Amino acid sequence: MSDVSLPESVTTYLKLRDRFVVERPPEGGRQICRELTESLDGAVRELAEGLDGSAVVVAVGGYGRGDICLGSDVDLMTVHVDRPDADDVAGLLHPLWDAKLVIGHAARTLREIGLVARDSIETLSALMTMRYVAGRRELFEESVDVVAKLVKQQSARISDFLQAEEDARRSEEPYWLLAADVKQGRGGLRTLHGVELDRIRTGTVGESIAPAADVLLDVRNGLHAVTGHTVRKPSNRYTFEVREAVSAWLGRDSLEVGERLQSARRSAEHLANQQFPRLGELNAPVAGVGRWLFRALRRSPSASYSSAFVQSAAVLDGSTGAAFSISEERAVRAAGPPLWSDDDRELFVRLLASGDQGRAIMERLHEFGWLTKAIPEWAESQDRPHVVPFHAYTVGGHHWATVDEILRLIDDDDPMLTTVTDELGSVDDLVVAGFFHDVGKSRPGDHSLVGAEMVGDFARRAHFSPTSQRRLAEAVRLHLVIPDAAAGRDIDDVGVIADVAARIGDVQL
């Protein structure tokens, strides 16, 4: 805290924040945000008494939404009838600066609001959740009217902007990172903000964002408490180094926190999928077929699929990328587990082999609740966090990254890889094994042995051939043999190579 004498209301805010850093309140992050916002409002109102009657103080950004966290910036805008008086504005801001708060501030006239927001969709979006704090209320209402008119005029541009932002988050993080950025990252608070803003734009009400937001805000406040709420940029990223300390502040086990966080991020993405039906219109080409032909791609034009696979095939072969129509979504949600006909099984492998598009379709099937019925062994591990620091992704994200790496290697021109793939003939089993190799981490015990049993159960239920059933189970059971050897032995040593080959035993593995 600064040695400068601060107004009592500002000191009260700082003390409240410091108390929450030491001890999480009963309602967690949401209570912190609510009480900090109320306390800061009181301080700003006191400081705004020096403004004349021709100005209003407006909260924007996280402060406008009432989402002030322990280390949040404070975004304010003063709106003036005429040219702002610099001394009056300084009287409002200086005590906040003296308190070492990071203040984002703009001073505008009504005309300037219109001009700036018209030129910048990002600025206009930020003003859509502005909130009255102090000063001339009539001027606030006029500001709201200016923004509302611009939102109506710029509706299509706002929608495109919000969708592009969400698409960018998914492109930058194709697999769910363990070190989640709970604010800017995939499925983070920005995703929920986009949903909220689009609902304001359209005047619609949808499924509540509160459950997902509460978890994200709780974790974000924990991160700020642990990484230092008084530094200029406290961390919003849930890294391995801080997760135990954050979990302790939250009063939960780190594994539970990781699963709750991932579930909240997935829920946020689900809400975005509902709000932006065009998300997923990426039409990615089928991956891994430049040179090697999957058995699954040699399908009959008259293929007969179980329900849910019917809709998935239509989406995969259509022009909507990964977007299901309302009727298709309803059919998938109502569908039972597949019969696992030959066509079902081949479409499953085809989805795995279809790169970004196949992954996005499978994400939707999981979102609709169908993968839990069809492949419960995989679904139960999807949101599981890894417990060792060298993994970058959740278990589910790691599975997808493995599949995509297999597809990349299949298309590589390396002569050795070409020889290996030629010997395999079809790589269907290899891709499926990659998709399942860590499923055992969702249950107690050695995950290789547990996972081998789980994938064996799936392969029998899905009517894979006896040979494929054996290969899949053995591939999962033995998937750590080579990395373990590489970690502690000389992999160029002929004896080591012979020992590893003997342990694996089957050239197909």
PDB file of C-alpha atoms in Angstrom, residues 218-503:
ATOM      1  CA  ASP A 218     -12.957 -18.838  -8.436  1.00  0.00           C
ATOM      2  CA  VAL A 219      -9.805 -20.196 -10.066  1.00  0.00           C
ATOM      3  CA  ARG A 220      -8.845 -16.762 -11.390  1.00  0.00           C
ATOM      4  CA  ASN A 221      -9.073 -15.242  -7.923  1.00  0.00           C
ATOM      5  CA  GLY A 222      -7.018 -18.147  -6.592  1.00  0.00           C
ATOM      6  CA  LEU A 223      -4.366 -17.441  -9.206  1.00  0.00           C
ATOM      7  CA  HIS A 224      -4.311 -13.763  -8.286  1.00  0.00           C
ATOM      8  CA  ALA A 225      -4.081 -14.578  -4.572  1.00  0.00           C
ATOM      9  CA  VAL A 226      -1.159 -16.940  -5.143  1.00  0.00           C
ATOM     10  CA  THR A 227       0.785 -15.077  -7.843  1.00  0.00           C
ATOM     11  CA  GLY A 228       0.489 -11.643  -6.251  1.00  0.00           C
ATOM     12  CA  HIS A 229      -2.506  -9.348  -6.565  1.00  0.00           C
ATOM     13  CA  THR A 230      -0.374  -6.219  -6.223  1.00  0.00           C
ATOM     14  CA  VAL A 231       1.891  -6.881  -9.206  1.00  0.00           C
ATOM     15  CA  ARG A 232       0.986  -5.173 -12.455  1.00  0.00           C
ATOM     16  CA  LYS A 233       0.012  -8.348 -14.254  1.00  0.00           C
ATOM     17  CA  PRO A 234      -0.909 -11.249 -11.934  1.00  0.00           C
ATOM     18  CA  SER A 235      -1.138 -14.567 -13.705  1.00  0.00           C
ATOM     19  CA  ASN A 236      -4.350 -15.886 -15.238  1.00  0.00           C
ATOM     20  CA  ARG A 237      -2.713 -19.166 -16.241  1.00  0.00           C
ATOM     21  CA  TYR A 238      -3.224 -22.317 -14.175  1.00  0.00           C
ATOM     22  CA  THR A 239       0.288 -23.744 -14.493  1.00  0.00           C
ATOM     23  CA  PHE A 240       1.759 -26.841 -12.886  1.00  0.00           C
ATOM     24  CA  GLU A 241       3.941 -24.661 -10.650  1.00  0.00           C
ATOM     25  CA  VAL A 242       0.996 -22.918  -8.962  1.00  0.00           C
ATOM     26  CA  ARG A 243      -1.771 -25.493  -9.060  1.00  0.00           C
ATOM     27  CA  GLU A 244      -1.114 -26.951  -5.595  1.00  0.00           C
ATOM     28  CA  ALA A 245      -1.056 -23.490  -3.999  1.00  0.00           C
ATOM     29  CA  VAL A 246      -4.168 -22.391  -5.900  1.00  0.00           C
ATOM     30  CA  SER A 247      -5.953 -25.610  -4.949  1.00  0.00           C
ATOM     31  CA  ALA A 248      -5.045 -25.068  -1.298  1.00  0.00           C
ATOM     32  CA  TRP A 249      -6.485 -21.534  -1.454  1.00  0.00           C
ATOM     33  CA  LEU A 250      -9.642 -23.004  -3.014  1.00  0.00           C
ATOM     34  CA  GLY A 251      -9.786 -25.676  -0.306  1.00  0.00           C
ATOM     35  CA  ARG A 252      -9.845 -28.537  -2.802  1.00  0.00           C
ATOM     36  CA  ASP A 253      -7.621 -31.329  -4.072  1.00  0.00           C
ATOM     37  CA  SER A 254      -5.658 -30.310  -7.170  1.00  0.00           C
ATOM     38  CA  LEU A 255      -7.075 -33.203  -9.210  1.00  0.00           C
ATOM     39  CA  GLU A 256     -10.605 -32.072  -8.372  1.00  0.00           C
ATOM     40  CA  VAL A 257      -9.756 -28.456  -9.239  1.00  0.00           C
ATOM     41  CA  GLY A 258      -8.312 -29.546 -12.580  1.00  0.00           C
ATOM     42  CA  GLU A 259     -11.411 -31.552 -13.483  1.00  0.00           C
ATOM     43  CA  ARG A 260     -13.790 -28.777 -12.358  1.00  0.00           C
ATOM     44  CA  LEU A 261     -11.832 -26.219 -14.358  1.00  0.00           C
ATOM     45  CA  GLN A 262     -11.824 -28.360 -17.493  1.00  0.00           C
ATOM     46  CA  SER A 263     -15.539 -29.085 -17.111  1.00  0.00           C
ATOM     47  CA  ALA A 264     -16.237 -25.339 -16.814  1.00  0.00           C
ATOM     48  CA  ARG A 265     -14.162 -24.599 -19.907  1.00  0.00           C
ATOM     49  CA  ARG A 266     -15.998 -27.269 -21.853  1.00  0.00           C
ATOM     50  CA  SER A 267     -19.327 -25.825 -20.649  1.00  0.00           C
ATOM     51  CA  ALA A 268     -18.250 -22.366 -21.811  1.00  0.00           C
ATOM     52  CA  GLU A 269     -17.424 -23.754 -25.226  1.00  0.00           C
ATOM     53  CA  HIS A 270     -20.772 -25.558 -25.317  1.00  0.00           C
ATOM     54  CA  LEU A 271     -22.535 -22.221 -24.705  1.00  0.00           C
ATOM     55  CA  ALA A 272     -20.509 -20.622 -27.498  1.00  0.00           C
ATOM     56  CA  ASN A 273     -21.463 -23.453 -29.852  1.00  0.00           C
ATOM     57  CA  GLN A 274     -25.118 -22.787 -29.078  1.00  0.00           C
ATOM     58  CA  GLN A 275     -24.765 -19.041 -29.529  1.00  0.00           C
ATOM     59  CA  PHE A 276     -22.702 -19.155 -32.723  1.00  0.00           C
ATOM     60  CA  PRO A 277     -24.047 -21.953 -34.946  1.00  0.00           C
ATOM     61  CA  ARG A 278     -21.457 -21.173 -37.619  1.00  0.00           C
ATOM     62  CA  LEU A 279     -18.554 -22.088 -35.344  1.00  0.00           C
ATOM     63  CA  GLY A 280     -16.822 -25.124 -36.738  1.00  0.00           C
ATOM     64  CA  GLU A 281     -17.461 -24.309 -40.396  1.00  0.00           C
ATOM     65  CA  LEU A 282     -13.799 -24.986 -41.033  1.00  0.00           C
ATOM     66  CA  ASN A 283     -14.165 -27.748 -43.653  1.00  0.00           C
ATOM     67  CA  ALA A 284     -10.698 -29.104 -42.901  1.00  0.00           C
ATOM     68  CA  PRO A 285      -9.518 -31.651 -45.475  1.00  0.00           C
ATOM     69  CA  VAL A 286      -9.225 -35.256 -44.417  1.00  0.00           C
ATOM     70  CA  ALA A 287      -5.824 -35.683 -42.801  1.00  0.00           C
ATOM     71  CA  GLY A 288      -3.444 -38.573 -43.290  1.00  0.00           C
ATOM     72  CA  VAL A 289      -4.646 -39.697 -46.717  1.00  0.00           C
ATOM     73  CA  GLY A 290      -2.072 -38.105 -48.953  1.00  0.00           C
ATOM     74  CA  ARG A 291      -0.413 -41.468 -49.521  1.00  0.00           C
ATOM     75  CA  TRP A 292      -1.891 -44.048 -47.154  1.00  0.00           C
ATOM     76  CA  LEU A 293      -5.423 -45.340 -47.492  1.00  0.00           C
ATOM     77  CA  PHE A 294      -7.427 -46.083 -44.364  1.00  0.00           C
ATOM     78  CA  ARG A 295      -9.741 -49.068 -44.588  1.00  0.00           C
ATOM     79  CA  ALA A 296     -12.366 -46.728 -43.177  1.00  0.00           C
ATOM     80  CA  LEU A 297     -12.221 -44.540 -46.283  1.00  0.00           C
ATOM     81  CA  ARG A 298     -13.128 -47.407 -48.580  1.00  0.00           C
ATOM     82  CA  ARG A 299     -16.757 -47.150 -47.529  1.00  0.00           C
ATOM     83  CA  SER A 300     -19.809 -47.923 -49.601  1.00  0.00           C
ATOM     84  CA  PRO A 301     -21.929 -44.997 -50.832  1.00  0.00           C
ATOM     85  CA  SER A 302     -24.904 -46.853 -49.331  1.00  0.00           C
ATOM     86  CA  ALA A 303     -23.317 -47.311 -45.905  1.00  0.00           C
ATOM     87  CA  SER A 304     -25.745 -48.054 -43.087  1.00  0.00           C
ATOM     88  CA  TYR A 305     -24.991 -46.314 -39.794  1.00  0.00           C
ATOM     89  CA  SER A 306     -26.460 -46.420 -36.321  1.00  0.00           C
ATOM     90  CA  SER A 307     -28.265 -43.278 -35.202  1.00  0.00           C
ATOM     91  CA  ALA A 308     -25.839 -40.473 -34.238  1.00  0.00           C
ATOM     92  CA  PHE A 309     -23.325 -41.874 -36.700  1.00  0.00           C
ATOM     93  CA  VAL A 310     -25.931 -41.096 -39.384  1.00  0.00           C
ATOM     94  CA  GLN A 311     -25.849 -37.427 -38.427  1.00  0.00           C
ATOM     95  CA  SER A 312     -22.064 -37.437 -37.988  1.00  0.00           C
ATOM     96  CA  ALA A 313     -21.548 -38.835 -41.480  1.00  0.00           C
ATOM     97  CA  ALA A 314     -23.840 -36.158 -42.913  1.00  0.00           C
ATOM     98  CA  VAL A 315     -21.879 -33.400 -41.177  1.00  0.00           C
ATOM     99  CA  LEU A 316     -18.504 -34.865 -42.164  1.00  0.00           C
ATOM    100  CA  ASP A 317     -19.536 -35.135 -45.812  1.00  0.00           C
ATOM    101  CA  GLY A 318     -21.435 -31.828 -45.863  1.00  0.00           C
ATOM    102  CA  SER A 319     -20.394 -28.192 -46.123  1.00  0.00           C
ATOM    103  CA  THR A 320     -20.864 -27.082 -42.507  1.00  0.00           C
ATOM    104  CA  GLY A 321     -17.537 -28.235 -41.086  1.00  0.00           C
ATOM    105  CA  ALA A 322     -18.584 -29.461 -37.640  1.00  0.00           C
ATOM    106  CA  ALA A 323     -21.915 -27.662 -37.245  1.00  0.00           C
ATOM    107  CA  PHE A 324     -24.938 -29.896 -36.607  1.00  0.00           C
ATOM    108  CA  SER A 325     -28.396 -28.618 -37.480  1.00  0.00           C
ATOM    109  CA  ILE A 326     -30.965 -28.364 -34.691  1.00  0.00           C
ATOM    110  CA  SER A 327     -32.702 -31.525 -35.886  1.00  0.00           C
ATOM    111  CA  GLU A 328     -29.385 -33.388 -36.154  1.00  0.00           C
ATOM    112  CA  GLU A 329     -28.413 -32.335 -32.644  1.00  0.00           C
ATOM    113  CA  ARG A 330     -31.751 -33.500 -31.255  1.00  0.00           C
ATOM    114  CA  ALA A 331     -31.366 -36.855 -32.976  1.00  0.00           C
ATOM    115  CA  VAL A 332     -27.859 -37.324 -31.555  1.00  0.00           C
ATOM    116  CA  ARG A 333     -28.955 -36.396 -28.035  1.00  0.00           C
ATOM    117  CA  ALA A 334     -31.825 -38.888 -28.222  1.00  0.00           C
ATOM    118  CA  ALA A 335     -29.764 -41.702 -29.735  1.00  0.00           C
ATOM    119  CA  GLY A 336     -28.688 -44.735 -27.775  1.00  0.00           C
ATOM    120  CA  PRO A 337     -25.279 -46.396 -28.076  1.00  0.00           C
ATOM    121  CA  PRO A 338     -24.367 -47.605 -31.575  1.00  0.00           C
ATOM    122  CA  LEU A 339     -24.779 -51.164 -32.765  1.00  0.00           C
ATOM    123  CA  TRP A 340     -21.181 -50.993 -33.988  1.00  0.00           C
ATOM    124  CA  SER A 341     -21.806 -52.325 -37.451  1.00  0.00           C
ATOM    125  CA  ASP A 342     -18.891 -52.448 -39.872  1.00  0.00           C
ATOM    126  CA  ASP A 343     -20.004 -49.064 -41.209  1.00  0.00           C
ATOM    127  CA  ASP A 344     -20.196 -47.576 -37.693  1.00  0.00           C
ATOM    128  CA  ARG A 345     -16.709 -48.769 -36.883  1.00  0.00           C
ATOM    129  CA  GLU A 346     -15.287 -47.492 -40.143  1.00  0.00           C
ATOM    130  CA  LEU A 347     -16.903 -44.076 -39.687  1.00  0.00           C
ATOM    131  CA  PHE A 348     -15.428 -43.879 -36.182  1.00  0.00           C
ATOM    132  CA  VAL A 349     -11.929 -44.394 -37.603  1.00  0.00           C
ATOM    133  CA  ARG A 350     -12.685 -41.968 -40.406  1.00  0.00           C
ATOM    134  CA  LEU A 351     -13.613 -39.271 -37.869  1.00  0.00           C
ATOM    135  CA  LEU A 352     -10.310 -39.831 -36.075  1.00  0.00           C
ATOM    136  CA  ALA A 353      -8.483 -39.532 -39.403  1.00  0.00           C
ATOM    137  CA  SER A 354     -10.205 -36.308 -40.445  1.00  0.00           C
ATOM    138  CA  GLY A 355      -8.011 -33.797 -38.675  1.00  0.00           C
ATOM    139  CA  ASP A 356      -9.537 -30.612 -37.279  1.00  0.00           C
ATOM    140  CA  GLN A 357     -12.966 -31.383 -38.686  1.00  0.00           C
ATOM    141  CA  GLY A 358     -13.180 -34.876 -37.245  1.00  0.00           C
ATOM    142  CA  ARG A 359     -11.944 -33.671 -33.863  1.00  0.00           C
ATOM    143  CA  ALA A 360     -14.528 -30.859 -33.831  1.00  0.00           C
ATOM    144  CA  ILE A 361     -17.334 -33.290 -34.719  1.00  0.00           C
ATOM    145  CA  MET A 362     -16.268 -35.649 -31.939  1.00  0.00           C
ATOM    146  CA  GLU A 363     -16.188 -32.697 -29.522  1.00  0.00           C
ATOM    147  CA  ARG A 364     -19.800 -31.965 -30.484  1.00  0.00           C
ATOM    148  CA  LEU A 365     -20.792 -35.607 -29.974  1.00  0.00           C
ATOM    149  CA  HIS A 366     -19.250 -35.424 -26.507  1.00  0.00           C
ATOM    150  CA  GLU A 367     -21.034 -32.110 -25.851  1.00  0.00           C
ATOM    151  CA  PHE A 368     -24.370 -33.698 -26.830  1.00  0.00           C
ATOM    152  CA  GLY A 369     -23.784 -36.507 -24.331  1.00  0.00           C
ATOM    153  CA  TRP A 370     -23.570 -39.260 -26.916  1.00  0.00           C
ATOM    154  CA  LEU A 371     -19.916 -40.251 -26.565  1.00  0.00           C
ATOM    155  CA  THR A 372     -20.575 -41.144 -22.935  1.00  0.00           C
ATOM    156  CA  LYS A 373     -23.059 -43.733 -24.216  1.00  0.00           C
ATOM    157  CA  ALA A 374     -20.995 -44.868 -27.192  1.00  0.00           C
ATOM    158  CA  ILE A 375     -17.446 -44.857 -25.786  1.00  0.00           C
ATOM    159  CA  PRO A 376     -17.686 -44.447 -21.998  1.00  0.00           C
ATOM    160  CA  GLU A 377     -14.090 -45.656 -21.567  1.00  0.00           C
ATOM    161  CA  TRP A 378     -12.814 -42.628 -23.467  1.00  0.00           C
ATOM    162  CA  ALA A 379     -15.390 -40.090 -22.261  1.00  0.00           C
ATOM    163  CA  GLU A 380     -14.547 -40.629 -18.593  1.00  0.00           C
ATOM    164  CA  SER A 381     -10.902 -39.726 -19.190  1.00  0.00           C
ATOM    165  CA  GLN A 382     -11.559 -36.720 -21.422  1.00  0.00           C
ATOM    166  CA  ASP A 383     -11.374 -33.984 -18.763  1.00  0.00           C
ATOM    167  CA  ARG A 384      -8.779 -35.697 -16.581  1.00  0.00           C
ATOM    168  CA  PRO A 385      -5.715 -33.558 -15.809  1.00  0.00           C
ATOM    169  CA  HIS A 386      -2.274 -35.100 -16.032  1.00  0.00           C
ATOM    170  CA  VAL A 387      -0.354 -35.119 -12.758  1.00  0.00           C
ATOM    171  CA  VAL A 388       3.170 -34.854 -14.182  1.00  0.00           C
ATOM    172  CA  PRO A 389       4.604 -31.583 -15.511  1.00  0.00           C
ATOM    173  CA  PHE A 390       5.909 -32.788 -18.882  1.00  0.00           C
ATOM    174  CA  HIS A 391       2.394 -33.222 -20.281  1.00  0.00           C
ATOM    175  CA  ALA A 392       1.032 -30.111 -21.996  1.00  0.00           C
ATOM    176  CA  TYR A 393      -2.600 -31.193 -22.338  1.00  0.00           C
ATOM    177  CA  THR A 394      -5.447 -32.800 -20.476  1.00  0.00           C
ATOM    178  CA  VAL A 395      -5.740 -36.547 -21.027  1.00  0.00           C
ATOM    179  CA  GLY A 396      -8.356 -35.959 -23.723  1.00  0.00           C
ATOM    180  CA  GLY A 397      -6.261 -33.272 -25.380  1.00  0.00           C
ATOM    181  CA  HIS A 398      -3.217 -35.551 -25.238  1.00  0.00           C
ATOM    182  CA  HIS A 399      -5.161 -38.313 -27.003  1.00  0.00           C
ATOM    183  CA  TRP A 400      -6.071 -35.977 -29.863  1.00  0.00           C
ATOM    184  CA  ALA A 401      -2.545 -34.587 -30.127  1.00  0.00           C
ATOM    185  CA  THR A 402      -1.274 -38.178 -30.376  1.00  0.00           C
ATOM    186  CA  VAL A 403      -3.745 -39.026 -33.149  1.00  0.00           C
ATOM    187  CA  ASP A 404      -2.771 -35.927 -35.125  1.00  0.00           C
ATOM    188  CA  GLU A 405       0.930 -36.679 -34.690  1.00  0.00           C
ATOM    189  CA  ILE A 406       0.323 -40.199 -36.025  1.00  0.00           C
ATOM    190  CA  LEU A 407      -1.451 -38.714 -39.049  1.00  0.00           C
ATOM    191  CA  ARG A 408       1.432 -36.292 -39.603  1.00  0.00           C
ATOM    192  CA  LEU A 409       3.996 -39.089 -39.485  1.00  0.00           C
ATOM    193  CA  ILE A 410       1.944 -41.194 -41.889  1.00  0.00           C
ATOM    194  CA  ASP A 411       2.176 -38.412 -44.464  1.00  0.00           C
ATOM    195  CA  ASP A 412       5.899 -37.850 -43.857  1.00  0.00           C
ATOM    196  CA  ASP A 413       8.311 -38.661 -46.690  1.00  0.00           C
ATOM    197  CA  ASP A 414      10.891 -40.266 -44.392  1.00  0.00           C
ATOM    198  CA  PRO A 415      11.910 -43.617 -45.992  1.00  0.00           C
ATOM    199  CA  MET A 416      11.955 -45.441 -42.648  1.00  0.00           C
ATOM    200  CA  LEU A 417       8.420 -44.278 -41.841  1.00  0.00           C
ATOM    201  CA  THR A 418       7.318 -45.275 -45.325  1.00  0.00           C
ATOM    202  CA  THR A 419       8.692 -48.785 -44.786  1.00  0.00           C
ATOM    203  CA  VAL A 420       6.984 -49.124 -41.406  1.00  0.00           C
ATOM    204  CA  THR A 421       3.645 -47.936 -42.763  1.00  0.00           C
ATOM    205  CA  ASP A 422       3.935 -50.284 -45.747  1.00  0.00           C
ATOM    206  CA  GLU A 423       4.421 -53.190 -43.348  1.00  0.00           C
ATOM    207  CA  LEU A 424       1.355 -52.167 -41.360  1.00  0.00           C
ATOM    208  CA  GLY A 425      -0.811 -52.021 -44.474  1.00  0.00           C
ATOM    209  CA  SER A 426      -3.684 -50.198 -42.792  1.00  0.00           C
ATOM    210  CA  VAL A 427      -3.063 -47.798 -39.930  1.00  0.00           C
ATOM    211  CA  ASP A 428      -6.607 -47.970 -38.523  1.00  0.00           C
ATOM    212  CA  ASP A 429      -5.535 -49.859 -35.392  1.00  0.00           C
ATOM    213  CA  LEU A 430      -2.613 -47.483 -34.859  1.00  0.00           C
ATOM    214  CA  VAL A 431      -4.893 -44.433 -34.903  1.00  0.00           C
ATOM    215  CA  VAL A 432      -7.441 -46.055 -32.579  1.00  0.00           C
ATOM    216  CA  ALA A 433      -4.671 -47.076 -30.154  1.00  0.00           C
ATOM    217  CA  GLY A 434      -3.403 -43.495 -30.115  1.00  0.00           C
ATOM    218  CA  PHE A 435      -6.898 -42.268 -29.336  1.00  0.00           C
ATOM    219  CA  PHE A 436      -7.152 -44.616 -26.335  1.00  0.00           C
ATOM    220  CA  HIS A 437      -3.613 -45.019 -25.035  1.00  0.00           C
ATOM    221  CA  ASP A 438      -4.013 -43.075 -21.745  1.00  0.00           C
ATOM    222  CA  VAL A 439      -7.658 -43.903 -20.903  1.00  0.00           C
ATOM    223  CA  GLY A 440      -6.482 -45.916 -17.908  1.00  0.00           C
ATOM    224  CA  LYS A 441      -5.603 -42.676 -16.119  1.00  0.00           C
ATOM    225  CA  SER A 442      -9.276 -42.219 -15.269  1.00  0.00           C
ATOM    226  CA  ARG A 443      -9.192 -45.245 -12.930  1.00  0.00           C
ATOM    227  CA  PRO A 444      -6.939 -46.469 -10.094  1.00  0.00           C
ATOM    228  CA  GLY A 445      -3.950 -48.669 -10.857  1.00  0.00           C
ATOM    229  CA  ASP A 446      -1.201 -48.864 -13.464  1.00  0.00           C
ATOM    230  CA  HIS A 447      -2.755 -46.885 -16.298  1.00  0.00           C
ATOM    231  CA  SER A 448      -1.131 -49.050 -18.975  1.00  0.00           C
ATOM    232  CA  LEU A 449      -2.644 -52.258 -17.578  1.00  0.00           C
ATOM    233  CA  VAL A 450      -5.971 -50.655 -16.698  1.00  0.00           C
ATOM    234  CA  GLY A 451      -6.124 -48.973 -20.094  1.00  0.00           C
ATOM    235  CA  ALA A 452      -5.398 -52.249 -21.895  1.00  0.00           C
ATOM    236  CA  GLU A 453      -8.444 -53.796 -20.215  1.00  0.00           C
ATOM    237  CA  MET A 454     -10.589 -50.772 -21.052  1.00  0.00           C
ATOM    238  CA  VAL A 455      -9.632 -50.645 -24.723  1.00  0.00           C
ATOM    239  CA  GLY A 456     -10.064 -54.414 -24.936  1.00  0.00           C
ATOM    240  CA  ASP A 457     -13.610 -54.067 -23.608  1.00  0.00           C
ATOM    241  CA  PHE A 458     -14.323 -51.348 -26.161  1.00  0.00           C
ATOM    242  CA  ALA A 459     -12.818 -53.290 -29.067  1.00  0.00           C
ATOM    243  CA  ARG A 460     -14.924 -56.369 -28.268  1.00  0.00           C
ATOM    244  CA  ARG A 461     -18.092 -54.298 -27.898  1.00  0.00           C
ATOM    245  CA  ALA A 462     -17.349 -52.482 -31.168  1.00  0.00           C
ATOM    246  CA  HIS A 463     -16.805 -55.823 -32.953  1.00  0.00           C
ATOM    247  CA  PHE A 464     -13.227 -55.221 -34.026  1.00  0.00           C
ATOM    248  CA  SER A 465     -11.609 -58.371 -35.400  1.00  0.00           C
ATOM    249  CA  PRO A 466      -9.920 -60.678 -32.872  1.00  0.00           C
ATOM    250  CA  THR A 467      -6.547 -59.622 -34.287  1.00  0.00           C
ATOM    251  CA  SER A 468      -7.372 -55.920 -33.863  1.00  0.00           C
ATOM    252  CA  GLN A 469      -8.707 -56.520 -30.354  1.00  0.00           C
ATOM    253  CA  ARG A 470      -5.407 -58.097 -29.354  1.00  0.00           C
ATOM    254  CA  ARG A 471      -3.308 -55.417 -31.046  1.00  0.00           C
ATOM    255  CA  LEU A 472      -5.230 -52.544 -29.486  1.00  0.00           C
ATOM    256  CA  ALA A 473      -4.994 -53.967 -25.977  1.00  0.00           C
ATOM    257  CA  GLU A 474      -1.303 -54.807 -26.370  1.00  0.00           C
ATOM    258  CA  ALA A 475      -0.491 -51.400 -27.885  1.00  0.00           C
ATOM    259  CA  VAL A 476      -2.002 -49.659 -24.863  1.00  0.00           C
ATOM    260  CA  ARG A 477      -0.364 -52.071 -22.403  1.00  0.00           C
ATOM    261  CA  LEU A 478       3.063 -51.551 -23.974  1.00  0.00           C
ATOM    262  CA  HIS A 479       2.855 -47.882 -24.942  1.00  0.00           C
ATOM    263  CA  LEU A 480       5.432 -46.816 -22.332  1.00  0.00           C
ATOM    264  CA  VAL A 481       8.084 -49.406 -23.236  1.00  0.00           C
ATOM    265  CA  ILE A 482       9.889 -47.264 -25.810  1.00  0.00           C
ATOM    266  CA  PRO A 483       9.665 -43.909 -23.955  1.00  0.00           C
ATOM    267  CA  ASP A 484      10.873 -45.611 -20.755  1.00  0.00           C
ATOM    268  CA  ALA A 485      13.832 -47.063 -22.638  1.00  0.00           C
ATOM    269  CA  ALA A 486      14.597 -43.707 -24.256  1.00  0.00           C
ATOM    270  CA  ALA A 487      14.538 -41.966 -20.883  1.00  0.00           C
ATOM    271  CA  GLY A 488      17.077 -44.176 -19.143  1.00  0.00           C
ATOM    272  CA  ARG A 489      19.034 -46.175 -21.715  1.00  0.00           C
ATOM    273  CA  ASP A 490      21.096 -45.697 -24.865  1.00  0.00           C
ATOM    274  CA  ILE A 491      18.573 -46.214 -27.662  1.00  0.00           C
ATOM    275  CA  ASP A 492      21.392 -46.567 -30.214  1.00  0.00           C
ATOM    276  CA  ASP A 493      22.721 -49.624 -28.369  1.00  0.00           C
ATOM    277  CA  VAL A 494      21.953 -52.806 -30.315  1.00  0.00           C
ATOM    278  CA  GLY A 495      21.352 -54.698 -27.084  1.00  0.00           C
ATOM    279  CA  VAL A 496      18.789 -52.150 -25.925  1.00  0.00           C
ATOM    280  CA  ILE A 497      17.045 -52.299 -29.296  1.00  0.00           C
ATOM    281  CA  ALA A 498      16.940 -56.103 -29.143  1.00  0.00           C
ATOM    282  CA  ASP A 499      15.602 -56.036 -25.577  1.00  0.00           C
ATOM    283  CA  VAL A 500      12.816 -53.589 -26.472  1.00  0.00           C
ATOM    284  CA  ALA A 501      11.908 -55.600 -29.570  1.00  0.00           C
ATOM    285  CA  ALA A 502      11.743 -58.779 -27.499  1.00  0.00           C
ATOM    286  CA  ARG A 503       9.458 -57.135 -24.930  1.00  0.00           C
TER     287      ARG A 503
END
